[in-house]
Short mmCIF file of C-alpha atoms in Angstrom, two decimals:
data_model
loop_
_atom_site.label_atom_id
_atom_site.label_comp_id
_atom_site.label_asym_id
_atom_site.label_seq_id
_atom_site.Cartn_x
_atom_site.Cartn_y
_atom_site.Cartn_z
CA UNK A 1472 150.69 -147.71 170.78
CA UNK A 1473 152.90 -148.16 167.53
CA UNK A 1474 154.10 -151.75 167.21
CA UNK A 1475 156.27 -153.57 164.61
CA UNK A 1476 156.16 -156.89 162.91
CA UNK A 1477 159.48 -159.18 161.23
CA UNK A 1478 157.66 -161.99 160.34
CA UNK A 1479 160.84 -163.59 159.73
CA UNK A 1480 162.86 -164.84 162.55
CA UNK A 1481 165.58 -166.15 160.01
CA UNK A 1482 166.74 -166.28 156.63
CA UNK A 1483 169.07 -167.96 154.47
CA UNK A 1484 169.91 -166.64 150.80
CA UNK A 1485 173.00 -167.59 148.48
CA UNK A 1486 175.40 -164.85 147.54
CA UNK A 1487 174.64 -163.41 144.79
CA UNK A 1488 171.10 -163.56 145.17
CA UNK A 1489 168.22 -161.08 145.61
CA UNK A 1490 166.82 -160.41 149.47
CA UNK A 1491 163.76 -158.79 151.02
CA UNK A 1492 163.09 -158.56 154.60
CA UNK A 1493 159.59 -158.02 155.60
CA UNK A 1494 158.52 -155.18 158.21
CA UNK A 1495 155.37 -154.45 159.09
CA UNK A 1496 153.93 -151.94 161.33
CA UNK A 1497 150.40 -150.90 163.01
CA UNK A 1498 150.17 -147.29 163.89
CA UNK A 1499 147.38 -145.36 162.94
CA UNK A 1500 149.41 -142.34 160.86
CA UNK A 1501 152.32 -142.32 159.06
CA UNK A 1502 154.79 -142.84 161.18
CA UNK A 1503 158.81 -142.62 160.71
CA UNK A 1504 160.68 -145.63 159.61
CA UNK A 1505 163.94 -146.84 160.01
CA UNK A 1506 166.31 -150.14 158.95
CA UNK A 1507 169.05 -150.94 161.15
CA UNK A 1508 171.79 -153.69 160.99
CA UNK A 1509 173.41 -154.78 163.76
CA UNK A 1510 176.95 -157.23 162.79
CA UNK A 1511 178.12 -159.27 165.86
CA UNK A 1512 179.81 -157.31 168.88
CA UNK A 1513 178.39 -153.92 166.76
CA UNK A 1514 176.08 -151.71 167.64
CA UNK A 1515 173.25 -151.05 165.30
CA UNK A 1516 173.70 -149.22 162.11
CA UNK A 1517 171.29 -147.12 160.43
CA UNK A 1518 170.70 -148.30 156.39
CA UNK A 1519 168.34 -146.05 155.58
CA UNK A 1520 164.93 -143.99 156.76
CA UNK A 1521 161.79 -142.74 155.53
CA UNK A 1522 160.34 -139.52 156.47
CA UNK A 1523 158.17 -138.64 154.38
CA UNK A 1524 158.67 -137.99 150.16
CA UNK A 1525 159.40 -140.23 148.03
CA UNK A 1526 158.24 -143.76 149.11
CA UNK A 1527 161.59 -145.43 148.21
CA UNK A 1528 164.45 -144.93 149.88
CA UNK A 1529 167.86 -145.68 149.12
CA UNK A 1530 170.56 -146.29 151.64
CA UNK A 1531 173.78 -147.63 152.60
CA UNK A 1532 175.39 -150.95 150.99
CA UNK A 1533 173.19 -151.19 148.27
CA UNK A 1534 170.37 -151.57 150.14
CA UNK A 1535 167.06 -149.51 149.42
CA UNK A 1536 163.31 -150.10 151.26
CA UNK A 1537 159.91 -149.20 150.10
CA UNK A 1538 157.19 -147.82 152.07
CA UNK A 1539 153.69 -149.38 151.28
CA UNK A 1540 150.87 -147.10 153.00
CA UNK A 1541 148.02 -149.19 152.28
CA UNK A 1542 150.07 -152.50 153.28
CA UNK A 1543 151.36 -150.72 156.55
CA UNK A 1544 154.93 -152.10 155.37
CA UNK A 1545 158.33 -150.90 154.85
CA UNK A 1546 160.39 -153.91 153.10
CA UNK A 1547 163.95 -153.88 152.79
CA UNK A 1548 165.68 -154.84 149.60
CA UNK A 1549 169.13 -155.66 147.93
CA UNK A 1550 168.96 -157.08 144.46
CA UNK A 1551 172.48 -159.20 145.27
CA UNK A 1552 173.31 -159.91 148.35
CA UNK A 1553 177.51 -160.10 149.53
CA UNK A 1554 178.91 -162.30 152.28
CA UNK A 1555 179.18 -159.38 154.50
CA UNK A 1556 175.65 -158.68 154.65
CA UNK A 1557 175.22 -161.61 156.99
CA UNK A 1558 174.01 -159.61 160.13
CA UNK A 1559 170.76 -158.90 162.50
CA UNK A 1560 168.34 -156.41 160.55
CA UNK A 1561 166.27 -154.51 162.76
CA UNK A 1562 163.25 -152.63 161.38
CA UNK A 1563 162.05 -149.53 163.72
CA UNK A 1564 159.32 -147.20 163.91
CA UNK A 1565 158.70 -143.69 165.58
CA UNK A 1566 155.55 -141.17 166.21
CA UNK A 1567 155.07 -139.15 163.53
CA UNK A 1568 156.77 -135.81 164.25
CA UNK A 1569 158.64 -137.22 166.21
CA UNK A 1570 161.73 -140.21 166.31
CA UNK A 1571 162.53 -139.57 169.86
CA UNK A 1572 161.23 -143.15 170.40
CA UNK A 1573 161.62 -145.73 168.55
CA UNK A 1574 159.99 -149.07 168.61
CA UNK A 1575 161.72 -152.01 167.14
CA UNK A 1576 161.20 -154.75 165.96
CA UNK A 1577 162.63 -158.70 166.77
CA UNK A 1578 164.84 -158.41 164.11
CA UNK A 1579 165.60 -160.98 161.41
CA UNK A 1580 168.64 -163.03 161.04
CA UNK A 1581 170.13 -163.04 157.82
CA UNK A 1582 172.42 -166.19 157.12
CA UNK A 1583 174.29 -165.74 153.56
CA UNK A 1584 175.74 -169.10 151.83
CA UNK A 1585 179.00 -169.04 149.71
CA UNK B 450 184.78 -138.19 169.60
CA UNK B 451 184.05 -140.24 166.42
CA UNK B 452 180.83 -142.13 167.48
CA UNK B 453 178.81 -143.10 170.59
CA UNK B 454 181.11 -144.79 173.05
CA UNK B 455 179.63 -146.99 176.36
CA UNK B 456 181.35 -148.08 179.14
CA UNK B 457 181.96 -150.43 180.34
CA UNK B 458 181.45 -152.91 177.50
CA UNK B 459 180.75 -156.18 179.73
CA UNK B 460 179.29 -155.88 183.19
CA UNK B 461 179.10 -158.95 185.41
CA UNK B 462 177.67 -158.40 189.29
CA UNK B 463 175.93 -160.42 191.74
CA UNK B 464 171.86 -159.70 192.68
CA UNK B 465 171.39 -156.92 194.62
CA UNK B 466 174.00 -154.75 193.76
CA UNK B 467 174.29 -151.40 192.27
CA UNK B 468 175.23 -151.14 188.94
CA UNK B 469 176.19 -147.76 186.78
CA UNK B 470 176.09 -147.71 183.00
CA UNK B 471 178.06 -144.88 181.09
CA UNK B 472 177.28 -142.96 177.84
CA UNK B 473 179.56 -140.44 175.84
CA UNK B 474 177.49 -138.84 172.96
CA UNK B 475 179.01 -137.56 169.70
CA UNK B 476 180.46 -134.31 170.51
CA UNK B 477 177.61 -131.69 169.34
CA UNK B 478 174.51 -133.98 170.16
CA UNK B 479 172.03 -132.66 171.90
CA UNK B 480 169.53 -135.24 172.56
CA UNK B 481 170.38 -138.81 174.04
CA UNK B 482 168.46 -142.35 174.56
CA UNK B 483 168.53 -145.40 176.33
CA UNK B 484 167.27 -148.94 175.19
CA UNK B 485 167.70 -152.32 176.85
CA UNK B 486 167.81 -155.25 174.75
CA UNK B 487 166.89 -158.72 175.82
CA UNK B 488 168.76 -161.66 174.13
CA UNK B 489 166.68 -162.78 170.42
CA UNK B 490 164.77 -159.35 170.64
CA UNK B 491 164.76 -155.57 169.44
CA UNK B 492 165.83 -152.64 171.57
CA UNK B 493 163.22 -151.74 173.81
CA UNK B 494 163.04 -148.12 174.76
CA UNK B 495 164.05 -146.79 177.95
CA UNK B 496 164.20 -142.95 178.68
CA UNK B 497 165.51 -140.08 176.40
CA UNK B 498 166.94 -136.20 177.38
CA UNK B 499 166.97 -133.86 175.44
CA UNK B 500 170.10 -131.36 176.89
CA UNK B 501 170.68 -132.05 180.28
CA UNK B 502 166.56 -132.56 180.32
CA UNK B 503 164.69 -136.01 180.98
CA UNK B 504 162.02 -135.23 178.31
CA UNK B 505 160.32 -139.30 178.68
CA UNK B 506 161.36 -141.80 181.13
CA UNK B 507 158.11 -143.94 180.57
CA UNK B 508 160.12 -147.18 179.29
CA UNK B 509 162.30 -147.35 182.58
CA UNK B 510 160.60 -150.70 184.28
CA UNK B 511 160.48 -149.60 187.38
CA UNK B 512 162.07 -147.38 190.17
CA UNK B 513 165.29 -149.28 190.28
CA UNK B 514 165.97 -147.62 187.03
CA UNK B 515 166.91 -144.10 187.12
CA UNK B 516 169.04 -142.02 184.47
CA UNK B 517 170.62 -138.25 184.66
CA UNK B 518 172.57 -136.58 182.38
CA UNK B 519 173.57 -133.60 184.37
CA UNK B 520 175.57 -131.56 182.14
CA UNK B 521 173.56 -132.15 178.61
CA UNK B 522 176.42 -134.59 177.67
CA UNK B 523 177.38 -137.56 179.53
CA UNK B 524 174.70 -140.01 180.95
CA UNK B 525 174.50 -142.66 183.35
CA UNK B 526 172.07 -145.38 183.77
CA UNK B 527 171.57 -146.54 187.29
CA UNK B 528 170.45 -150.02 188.32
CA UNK B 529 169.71 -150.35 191.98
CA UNK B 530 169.51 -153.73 193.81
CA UNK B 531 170.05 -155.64 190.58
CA UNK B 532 168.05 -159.00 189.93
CA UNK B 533 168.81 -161.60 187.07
CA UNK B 534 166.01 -160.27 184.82
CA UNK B 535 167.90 -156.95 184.58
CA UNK B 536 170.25 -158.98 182.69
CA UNK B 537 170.34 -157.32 178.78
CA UNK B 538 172.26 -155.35 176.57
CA UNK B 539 172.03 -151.63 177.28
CA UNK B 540 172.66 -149.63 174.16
CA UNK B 541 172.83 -146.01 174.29
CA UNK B 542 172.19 -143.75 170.93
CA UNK B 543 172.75 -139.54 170.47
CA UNK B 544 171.36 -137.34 167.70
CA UNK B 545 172.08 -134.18 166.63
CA UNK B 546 168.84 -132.98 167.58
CA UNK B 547 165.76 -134.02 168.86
CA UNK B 548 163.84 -136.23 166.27
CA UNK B 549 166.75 -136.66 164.27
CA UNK B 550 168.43 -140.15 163.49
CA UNK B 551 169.95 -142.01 166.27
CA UNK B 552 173.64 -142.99 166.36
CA UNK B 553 173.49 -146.02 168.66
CA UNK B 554 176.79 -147.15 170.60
CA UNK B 555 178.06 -150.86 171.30
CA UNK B 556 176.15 -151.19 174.58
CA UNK B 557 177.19 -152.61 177.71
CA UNK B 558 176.39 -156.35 178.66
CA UNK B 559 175.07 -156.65 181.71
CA UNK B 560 174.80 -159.78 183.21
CA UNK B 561 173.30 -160.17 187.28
CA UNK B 562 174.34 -163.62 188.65
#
C-alpha cells in the first residue's frame, strides 16, 4: 500500500521569505500527487497536482512543487511567502490510473512571522 | 451549487446513538468520497461511488459505518451505535469524474460524548 511522509510537523518562516515543505512518498510506480491547504474552519484546497508531464508544476498562490522520481518526493515551494499562507498543507497521493483514493499525509503546519 | 456543501457542520451526540452525515456534490459530479479525519492527522479514506454506485468501501472501519448515495447525487454517511473514537472530522469531496481532482467540502465535526 501507497503511504506518505511530512517530515515536518511544523514550521515557522518570516514573511517575505522562501518555503519548502517536504513530501515524501513510497509506492512502487508513479503514482498521482496532490498539495492541499487547509485554512482554519476550511475545507482543504487543492494548490496544485502532478499527473504525469512535466515534473514541475505550478499552481495556485504562487506556489509550484517538483516531482523527484528517484527521491520518491514531491516538495512544495513558494519563493516569498505572505501572511495568508499561514495554513495546514496536506500532501496526498493516489494509484496510478487512478485518484479515486487518496492517501494523505499528517500535514505540516505552517506558522508565518510579520 | 457553488462547491461541496456538508451538513450539518458540528455534530455533538451521546455513545450509542445514531448519527447521519450529509453530502451535496457540485451540481454535474459524478463521483463522490468520504474521509474521516482525526485531530493532528490527514484525511483518511473512507468509501467512494461513483453515480449512485459504491465502487470501494474498504476504508469504512467497521460495520457501524455504512454510506448510500441512492440517486448518484446526495450521500449520507451513517454511524450506528456511536462510541467516542468515532469522534473526527468527516469531510466529503466530488469530482467531475472518476479519477479526476477532488473538491473537498468543510466537513462535519462529530463529536460522541
Amino acid at each position: 500500500a501507497q503511504s506518505v511522509t511530512q517530515p515536518d510537523i511544523h514550521i515557522t518562516v518570516s514573511e517575505g521569505a522562501s518555503l519548502e515543505l517536504r513530501c515524501n512518498y513510497s509506492y512502487g510506480a508513479t503514482p498521482y500527487l496532490f498539495w492541499y491547504v487547509q485554512s482554519p474552519g476550511q475545507g482543504l484546497q487543492l494548490l496544485l497536482k502532478y499527473f504525469s508531464g512535466d515534473t514541475l508544476v505550478q499552481g495556485i498562490k504562487g506556489f509550484e512543487a517538483e516531482f523527484k522520481r528517484s527521491q520518491s518526493s514531491f516538495n512544495l515551494r513558494k519563493p516569498s511567502v505572505h501572511w495568508s499562507d499561514a495554513a495546514e498543507y496536506f500532501c496526498a497521493v493516489g494509484l496510478t490510473g487512478t485518484a479515486s483514493k487518496l492517501t494523505f499525509g499528517t500535514g505540516t503546519r505552517l506558522q508565518v512571522t510579520l | 451549487g457553488a462547491g461541496v456543501s456538508q451538513s450539518p457542520r458540528y455534530k455533538v451526540t451521546k455513545r450509542g446513538q445514531d448519527v447521519a452525515l450529509r453530502c451535496d456534490p457540485i451540481s454535474g459530479h459524478v463521483s463522490l468520497y468520504w474521509y474521516r479525519q482525526a485531530l493532528g492527522q490527514g484525511p483518511e479514506f473512507l468509501t467512494y461511488f461513483n453515480y449512485e454506485a459504491q465502487q470501494d468501501k474498504s476504508g469504512l472501519p467497521n460495520d457501524r459505518f455504512s454510506a448510500e448515495r441512492p440517486e448518484g447525487s446526495i450521500s449520507t454517511l451513517t454511524i450506528q451505535r456511536t462510541e467516542q473514537r468515532d469522534s473526527a472530522m468527516y469531510r466529503c469531496a466530488s469530482s467531475l469524474e472518476l479519477s479526476d481532482t477532488q473538491y473537498f467540502g468543510p466537513g462535519t465535526r462529530l463529536t460522541v460524548l
